[in-house]
CSV table of N, CA and C in Angstrom, one decimal:
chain,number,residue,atom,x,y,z
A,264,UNK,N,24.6,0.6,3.3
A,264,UNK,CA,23.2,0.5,2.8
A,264,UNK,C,22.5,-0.6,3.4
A,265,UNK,N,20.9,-0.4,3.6
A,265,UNK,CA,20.7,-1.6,4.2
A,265,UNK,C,18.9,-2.0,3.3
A,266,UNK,N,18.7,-3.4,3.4
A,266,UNK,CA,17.4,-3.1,2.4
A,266,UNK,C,16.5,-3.2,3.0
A,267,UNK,N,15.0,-2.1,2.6
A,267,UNK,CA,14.1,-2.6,3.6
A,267,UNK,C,12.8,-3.0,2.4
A,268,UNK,N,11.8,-3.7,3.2
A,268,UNK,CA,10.4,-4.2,2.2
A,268,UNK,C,9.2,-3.1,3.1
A,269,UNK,N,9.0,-2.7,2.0
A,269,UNK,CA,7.9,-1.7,2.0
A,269,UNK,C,6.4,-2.6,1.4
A,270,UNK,N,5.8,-3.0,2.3
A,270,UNK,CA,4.2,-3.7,1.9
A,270,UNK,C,3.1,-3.6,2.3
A,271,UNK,N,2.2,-3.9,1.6
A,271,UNK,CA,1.0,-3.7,2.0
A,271,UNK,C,-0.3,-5.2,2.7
A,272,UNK,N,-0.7,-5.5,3.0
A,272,UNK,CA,-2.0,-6.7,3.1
A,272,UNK,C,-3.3,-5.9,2.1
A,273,UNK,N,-4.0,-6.7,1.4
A,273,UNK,CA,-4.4,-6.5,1.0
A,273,UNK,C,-6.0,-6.4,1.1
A,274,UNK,N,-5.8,-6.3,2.6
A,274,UNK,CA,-7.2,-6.0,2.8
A,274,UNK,C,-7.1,-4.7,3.8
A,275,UNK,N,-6.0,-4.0,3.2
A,275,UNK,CA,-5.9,-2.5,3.9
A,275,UNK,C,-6.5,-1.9,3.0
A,276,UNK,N,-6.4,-2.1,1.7
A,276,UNK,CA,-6.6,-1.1,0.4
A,276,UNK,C,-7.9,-0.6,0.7
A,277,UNK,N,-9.4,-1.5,1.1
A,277,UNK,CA,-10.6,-1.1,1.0
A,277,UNK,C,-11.2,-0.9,-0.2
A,278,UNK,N,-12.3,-0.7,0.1
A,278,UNK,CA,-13.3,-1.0,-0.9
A,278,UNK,C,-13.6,0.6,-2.2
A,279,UNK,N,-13.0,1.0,-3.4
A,279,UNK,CA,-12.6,1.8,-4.1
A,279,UNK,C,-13.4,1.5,-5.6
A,280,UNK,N,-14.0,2.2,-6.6
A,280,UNK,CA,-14.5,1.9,-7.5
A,280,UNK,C,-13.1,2.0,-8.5
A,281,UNK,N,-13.5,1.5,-9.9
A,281,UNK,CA,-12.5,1.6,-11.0
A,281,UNK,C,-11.6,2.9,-11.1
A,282,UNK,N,-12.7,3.5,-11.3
A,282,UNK,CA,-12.1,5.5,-11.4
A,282,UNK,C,-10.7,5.8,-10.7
A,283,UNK,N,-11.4,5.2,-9.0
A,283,UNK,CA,-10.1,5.5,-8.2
A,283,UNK,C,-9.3,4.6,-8.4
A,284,UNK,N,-8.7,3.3,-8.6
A,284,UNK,CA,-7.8,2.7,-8.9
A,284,UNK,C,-6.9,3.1,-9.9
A,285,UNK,N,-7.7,3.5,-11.0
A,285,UNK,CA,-7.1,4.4,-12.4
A,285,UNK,C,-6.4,5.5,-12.3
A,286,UNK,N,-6.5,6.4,-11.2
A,286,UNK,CA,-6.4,7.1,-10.4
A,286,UNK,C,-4.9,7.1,-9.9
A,287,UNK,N,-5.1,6.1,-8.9
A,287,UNK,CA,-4.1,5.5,-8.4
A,287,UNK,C,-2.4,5.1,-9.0
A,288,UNK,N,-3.1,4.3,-10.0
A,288,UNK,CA,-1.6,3.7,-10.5
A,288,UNK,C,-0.7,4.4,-11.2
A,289,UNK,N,-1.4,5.5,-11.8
A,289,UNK,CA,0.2,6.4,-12.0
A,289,UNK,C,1.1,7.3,-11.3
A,290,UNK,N,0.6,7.4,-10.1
A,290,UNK,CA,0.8,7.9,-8.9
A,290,UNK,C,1.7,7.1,-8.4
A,291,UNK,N,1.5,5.6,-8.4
A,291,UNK,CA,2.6,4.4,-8.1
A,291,UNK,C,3.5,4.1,-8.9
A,292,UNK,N,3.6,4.1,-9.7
A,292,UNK,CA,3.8,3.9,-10.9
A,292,UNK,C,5.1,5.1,-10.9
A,293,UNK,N,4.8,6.1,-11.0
A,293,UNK,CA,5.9,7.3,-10.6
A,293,UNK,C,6.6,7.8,-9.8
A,294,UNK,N,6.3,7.1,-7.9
A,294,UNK,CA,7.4,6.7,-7.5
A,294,UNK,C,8.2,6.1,-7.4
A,295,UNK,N,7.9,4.8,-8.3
A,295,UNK,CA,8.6,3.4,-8.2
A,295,UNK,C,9.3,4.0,-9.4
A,296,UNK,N,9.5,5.1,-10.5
A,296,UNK,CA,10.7,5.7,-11.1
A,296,UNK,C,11.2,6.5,-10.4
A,297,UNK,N,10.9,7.5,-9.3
A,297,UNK,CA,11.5,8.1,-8.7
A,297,UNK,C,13.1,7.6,-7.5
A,298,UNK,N,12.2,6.1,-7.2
A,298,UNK,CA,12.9,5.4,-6.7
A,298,UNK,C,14.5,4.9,-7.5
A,299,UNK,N,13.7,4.4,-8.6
A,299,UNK,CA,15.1,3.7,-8.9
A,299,UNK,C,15.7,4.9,-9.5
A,300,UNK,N,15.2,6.0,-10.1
A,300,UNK,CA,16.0,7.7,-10.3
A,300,UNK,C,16.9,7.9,-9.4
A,301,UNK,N,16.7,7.6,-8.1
A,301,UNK,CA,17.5,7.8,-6.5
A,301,UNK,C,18.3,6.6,-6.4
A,302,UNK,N,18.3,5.9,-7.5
A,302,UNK,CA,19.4,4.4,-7.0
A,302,UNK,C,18.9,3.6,-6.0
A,303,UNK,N,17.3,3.7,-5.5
A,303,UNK,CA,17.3,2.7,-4.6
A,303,UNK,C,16.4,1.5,-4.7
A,304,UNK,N,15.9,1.5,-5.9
A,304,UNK,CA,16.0,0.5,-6.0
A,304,UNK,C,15.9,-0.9,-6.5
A,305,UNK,N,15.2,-2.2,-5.6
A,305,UNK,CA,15.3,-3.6,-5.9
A,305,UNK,C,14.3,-4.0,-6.5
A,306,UNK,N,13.0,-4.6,-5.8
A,306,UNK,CA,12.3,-4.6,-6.3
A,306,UNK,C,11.0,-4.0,-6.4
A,307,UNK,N,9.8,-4.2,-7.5
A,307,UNK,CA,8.7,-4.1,-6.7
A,307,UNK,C,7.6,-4.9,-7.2
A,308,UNK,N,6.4,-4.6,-7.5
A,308,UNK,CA,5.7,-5.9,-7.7
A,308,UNK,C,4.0,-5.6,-6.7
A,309,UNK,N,2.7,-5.9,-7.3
A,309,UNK,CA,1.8,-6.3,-7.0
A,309,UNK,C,1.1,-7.5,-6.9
A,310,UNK,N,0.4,-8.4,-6.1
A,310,UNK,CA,0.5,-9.8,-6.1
A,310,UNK,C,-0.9,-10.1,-6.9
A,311,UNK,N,-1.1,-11.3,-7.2
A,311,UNK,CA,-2.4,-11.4,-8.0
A,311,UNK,C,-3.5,-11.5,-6.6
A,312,UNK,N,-4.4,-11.1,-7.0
A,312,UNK,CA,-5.9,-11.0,-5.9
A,312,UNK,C,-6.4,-11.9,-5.4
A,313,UNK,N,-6.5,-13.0,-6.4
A,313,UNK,CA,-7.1,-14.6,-6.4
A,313,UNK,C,-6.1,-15.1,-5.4
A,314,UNK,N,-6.6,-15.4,-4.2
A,314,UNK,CA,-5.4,-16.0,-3.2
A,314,UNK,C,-5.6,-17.5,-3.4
A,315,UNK,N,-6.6,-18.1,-4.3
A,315,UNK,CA,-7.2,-19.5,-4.3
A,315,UNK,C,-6.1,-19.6,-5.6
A,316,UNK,N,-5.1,-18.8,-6.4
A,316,UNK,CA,-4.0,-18.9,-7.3
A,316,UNK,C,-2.8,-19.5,-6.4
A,317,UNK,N,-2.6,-18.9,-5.1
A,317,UNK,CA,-1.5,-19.6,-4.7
A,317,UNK,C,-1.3,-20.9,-4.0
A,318,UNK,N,-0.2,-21.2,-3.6
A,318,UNK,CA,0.0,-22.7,-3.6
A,318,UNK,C,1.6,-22.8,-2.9
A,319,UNK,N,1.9,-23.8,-1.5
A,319,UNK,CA,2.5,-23.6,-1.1
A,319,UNK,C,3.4,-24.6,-0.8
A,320,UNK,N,4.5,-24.5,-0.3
A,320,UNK,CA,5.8,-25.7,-0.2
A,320,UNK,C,6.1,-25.6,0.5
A,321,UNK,N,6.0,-27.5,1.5
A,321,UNK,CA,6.2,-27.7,2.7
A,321,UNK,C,7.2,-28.8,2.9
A,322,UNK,N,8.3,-28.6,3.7
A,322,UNK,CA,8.9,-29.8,3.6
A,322,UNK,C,9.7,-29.9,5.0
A,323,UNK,N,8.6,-29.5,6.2
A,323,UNK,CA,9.0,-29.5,7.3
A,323,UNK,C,8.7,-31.0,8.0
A,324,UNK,N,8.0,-31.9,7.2
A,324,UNK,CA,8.0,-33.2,8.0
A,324,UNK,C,9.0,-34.2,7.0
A,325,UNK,N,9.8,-34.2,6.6
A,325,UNK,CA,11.1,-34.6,5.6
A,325,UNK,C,10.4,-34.7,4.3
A,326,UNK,N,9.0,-34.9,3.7
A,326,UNK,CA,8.7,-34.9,2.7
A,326,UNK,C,8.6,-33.7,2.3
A,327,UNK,N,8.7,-33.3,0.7
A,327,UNK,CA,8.4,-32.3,0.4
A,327,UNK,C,7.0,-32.2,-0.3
A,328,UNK,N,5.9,-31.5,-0.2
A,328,UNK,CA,4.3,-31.2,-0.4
A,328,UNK,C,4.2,-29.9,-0.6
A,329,UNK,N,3.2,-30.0,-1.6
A,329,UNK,CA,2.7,-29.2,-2.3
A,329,UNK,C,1.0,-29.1,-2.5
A,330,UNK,N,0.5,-28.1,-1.6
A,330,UNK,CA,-0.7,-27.7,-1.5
A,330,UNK,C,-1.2,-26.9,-2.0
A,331,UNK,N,-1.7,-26.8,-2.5
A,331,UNK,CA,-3.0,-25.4,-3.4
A,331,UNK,C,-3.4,-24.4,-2.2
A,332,UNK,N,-3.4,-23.0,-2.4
A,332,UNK,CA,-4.0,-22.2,-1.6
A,332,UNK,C,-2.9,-21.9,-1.0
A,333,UNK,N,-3.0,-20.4,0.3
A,333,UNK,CA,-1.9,-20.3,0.8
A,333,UNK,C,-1.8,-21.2,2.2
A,334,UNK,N,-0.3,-21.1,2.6
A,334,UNK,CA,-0.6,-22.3,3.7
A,334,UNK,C,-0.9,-22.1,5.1
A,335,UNK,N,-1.6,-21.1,5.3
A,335,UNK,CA,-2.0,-20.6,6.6
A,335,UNK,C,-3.5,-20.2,6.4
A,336,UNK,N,-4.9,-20.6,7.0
A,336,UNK,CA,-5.7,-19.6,7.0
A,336,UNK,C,-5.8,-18.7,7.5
A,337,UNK,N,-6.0,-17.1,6.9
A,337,UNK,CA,-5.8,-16.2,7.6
A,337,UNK,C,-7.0,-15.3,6.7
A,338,UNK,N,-7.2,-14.2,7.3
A,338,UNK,CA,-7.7,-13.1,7.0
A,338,UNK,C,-7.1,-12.0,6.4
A,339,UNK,N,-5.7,-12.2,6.0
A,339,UNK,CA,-5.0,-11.1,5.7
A,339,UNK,C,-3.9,-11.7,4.5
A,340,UNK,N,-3.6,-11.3,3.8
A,340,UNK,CA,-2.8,-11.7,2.7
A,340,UNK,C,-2.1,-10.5,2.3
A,341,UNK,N,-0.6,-10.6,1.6
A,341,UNK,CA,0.3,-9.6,0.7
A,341,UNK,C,-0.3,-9.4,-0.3
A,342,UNK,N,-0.6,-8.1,-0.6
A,342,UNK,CA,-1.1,-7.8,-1.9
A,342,UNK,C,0.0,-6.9,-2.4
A,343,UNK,N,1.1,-6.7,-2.3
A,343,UNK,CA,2.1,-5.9,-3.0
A,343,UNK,C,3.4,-5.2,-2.4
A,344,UNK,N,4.5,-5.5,-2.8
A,344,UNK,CA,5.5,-5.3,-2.2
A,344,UNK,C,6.4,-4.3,-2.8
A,345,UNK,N,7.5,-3.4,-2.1
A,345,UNK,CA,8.3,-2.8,-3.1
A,345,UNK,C,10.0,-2.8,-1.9
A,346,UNK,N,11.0,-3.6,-2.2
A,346,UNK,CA,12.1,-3.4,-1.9
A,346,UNK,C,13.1,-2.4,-2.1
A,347,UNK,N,13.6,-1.7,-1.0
A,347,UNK,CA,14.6,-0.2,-1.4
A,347,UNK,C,15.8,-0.9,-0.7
A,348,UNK,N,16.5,-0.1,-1.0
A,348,UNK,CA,18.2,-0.7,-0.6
A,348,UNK,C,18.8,1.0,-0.2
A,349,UNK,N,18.7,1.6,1.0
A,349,UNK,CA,18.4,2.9,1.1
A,349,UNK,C,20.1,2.9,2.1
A,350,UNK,N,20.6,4.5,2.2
A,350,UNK,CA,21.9,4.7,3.1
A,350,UNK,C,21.1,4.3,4.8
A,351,UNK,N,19.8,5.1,4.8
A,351,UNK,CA,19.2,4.5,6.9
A,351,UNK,C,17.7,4.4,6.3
A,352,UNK,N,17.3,4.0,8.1
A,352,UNK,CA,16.0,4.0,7.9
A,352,UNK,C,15.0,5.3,7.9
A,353,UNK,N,15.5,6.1,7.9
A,353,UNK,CA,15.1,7.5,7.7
A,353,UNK,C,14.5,7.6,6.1
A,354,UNK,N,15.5,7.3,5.6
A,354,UNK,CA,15.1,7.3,3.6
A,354,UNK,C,13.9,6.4,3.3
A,355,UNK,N,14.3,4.7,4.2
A,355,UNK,CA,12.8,4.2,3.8
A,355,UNK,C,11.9,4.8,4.5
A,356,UNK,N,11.8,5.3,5.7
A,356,UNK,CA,10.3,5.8,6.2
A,356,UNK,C,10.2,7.0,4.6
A,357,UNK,N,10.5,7.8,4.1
A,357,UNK,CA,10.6,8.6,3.2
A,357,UNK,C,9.7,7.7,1.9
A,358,UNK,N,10.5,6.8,1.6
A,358,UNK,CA,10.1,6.3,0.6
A,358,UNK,C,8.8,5.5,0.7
A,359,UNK,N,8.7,5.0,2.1
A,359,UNK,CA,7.1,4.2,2.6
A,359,UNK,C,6.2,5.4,2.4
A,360,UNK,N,6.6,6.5,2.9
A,360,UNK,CA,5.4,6.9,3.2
A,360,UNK,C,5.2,8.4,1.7
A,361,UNK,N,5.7,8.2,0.9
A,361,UNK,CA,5.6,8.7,-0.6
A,361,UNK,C,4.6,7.4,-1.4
A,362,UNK,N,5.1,6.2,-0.7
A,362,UNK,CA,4.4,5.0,-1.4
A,362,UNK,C,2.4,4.6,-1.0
A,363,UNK,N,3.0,5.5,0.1
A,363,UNK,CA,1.4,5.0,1.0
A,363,UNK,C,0.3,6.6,0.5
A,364,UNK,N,1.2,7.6,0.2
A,364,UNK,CA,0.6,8.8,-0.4
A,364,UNK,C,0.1,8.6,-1.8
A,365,UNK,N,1.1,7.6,-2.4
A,365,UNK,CA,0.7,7.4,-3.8
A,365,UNK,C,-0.5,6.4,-4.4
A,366,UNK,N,-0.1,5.1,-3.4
A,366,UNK,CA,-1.3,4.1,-3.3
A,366,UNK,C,-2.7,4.3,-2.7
A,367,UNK,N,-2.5,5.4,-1.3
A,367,UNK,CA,-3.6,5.5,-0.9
A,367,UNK,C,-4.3,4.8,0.3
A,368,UNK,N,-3.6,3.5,0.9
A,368,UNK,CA,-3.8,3.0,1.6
A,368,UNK,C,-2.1,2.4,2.6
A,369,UNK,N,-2.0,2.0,3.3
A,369,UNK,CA,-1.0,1.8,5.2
A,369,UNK,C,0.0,1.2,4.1
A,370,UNK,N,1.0,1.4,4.6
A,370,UNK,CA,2.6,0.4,4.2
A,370,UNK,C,3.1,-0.3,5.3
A,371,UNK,N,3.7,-1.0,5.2
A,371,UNK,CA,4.4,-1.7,6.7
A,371,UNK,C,5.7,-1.7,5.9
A,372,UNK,N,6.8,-1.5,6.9
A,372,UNK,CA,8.1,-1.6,6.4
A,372,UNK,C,8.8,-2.4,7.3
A,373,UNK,N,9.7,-3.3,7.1
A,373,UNK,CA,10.9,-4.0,7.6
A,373,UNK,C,12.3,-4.0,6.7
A,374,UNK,N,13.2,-4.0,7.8
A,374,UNK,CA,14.5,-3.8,7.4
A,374,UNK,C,15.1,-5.6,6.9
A,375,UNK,N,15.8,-6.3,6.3
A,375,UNK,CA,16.3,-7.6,5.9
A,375,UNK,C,17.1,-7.9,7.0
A,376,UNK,N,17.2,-8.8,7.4
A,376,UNK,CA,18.4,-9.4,8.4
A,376,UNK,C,19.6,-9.4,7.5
């Protein structure tokens, strides 16, 4: 078995009114049962939106620091993640792309070292 992370950035979703969101989450919501139904799996999880919430740990110059905000400026941020623990990568492409049908917007998948 090997695990992969199925995610999204959070500025792939686009711009959707309430209705469609509403829309949405039981559609997610029902493969992430289907998932663990199939034993695969680990985790999953949506991140909060407010990226001025997170805050980051650094302790690459021997001190350890703690900054507000995330620690890169960027344009793109995790907005939600779902871990499978699948037999190949065949199952997660399966599973990414049931996740990307159900949310409505791109998945990126990576396998764990």
């Amino acid at each position: 078995m090997a695990t992969y992370l199925i995610f999204f950035n959070q500025q792939w979703v686009g711009d959707h009114d309430e209705e469609w969101f509403r829309g949405r989450g039981p559609l997610a919501r029902a493969v992430v049962e289907e998932i663990k139904t199939a034993g695969h799996y680990v985790f999953a999880g949506g991140l909060v939106e407010e990226i001025d919430q997170a805050f980051s740990a650094d302790a690459t110059s021997g001190t350890l620091t703690f900054t507000d905000g995330p620690y890169t400026e960027t344009k793109e941020y995790l907005g939600g993640l779902t871990a499978v623990d699948v037999p190949d990568v065949e199952t997660a492409r399966m599973w990414a792309g049931k996740i990307a049908e159900a949310c409505g917007w791109p998945q990126e998948v990576r396998e764990f070292k």
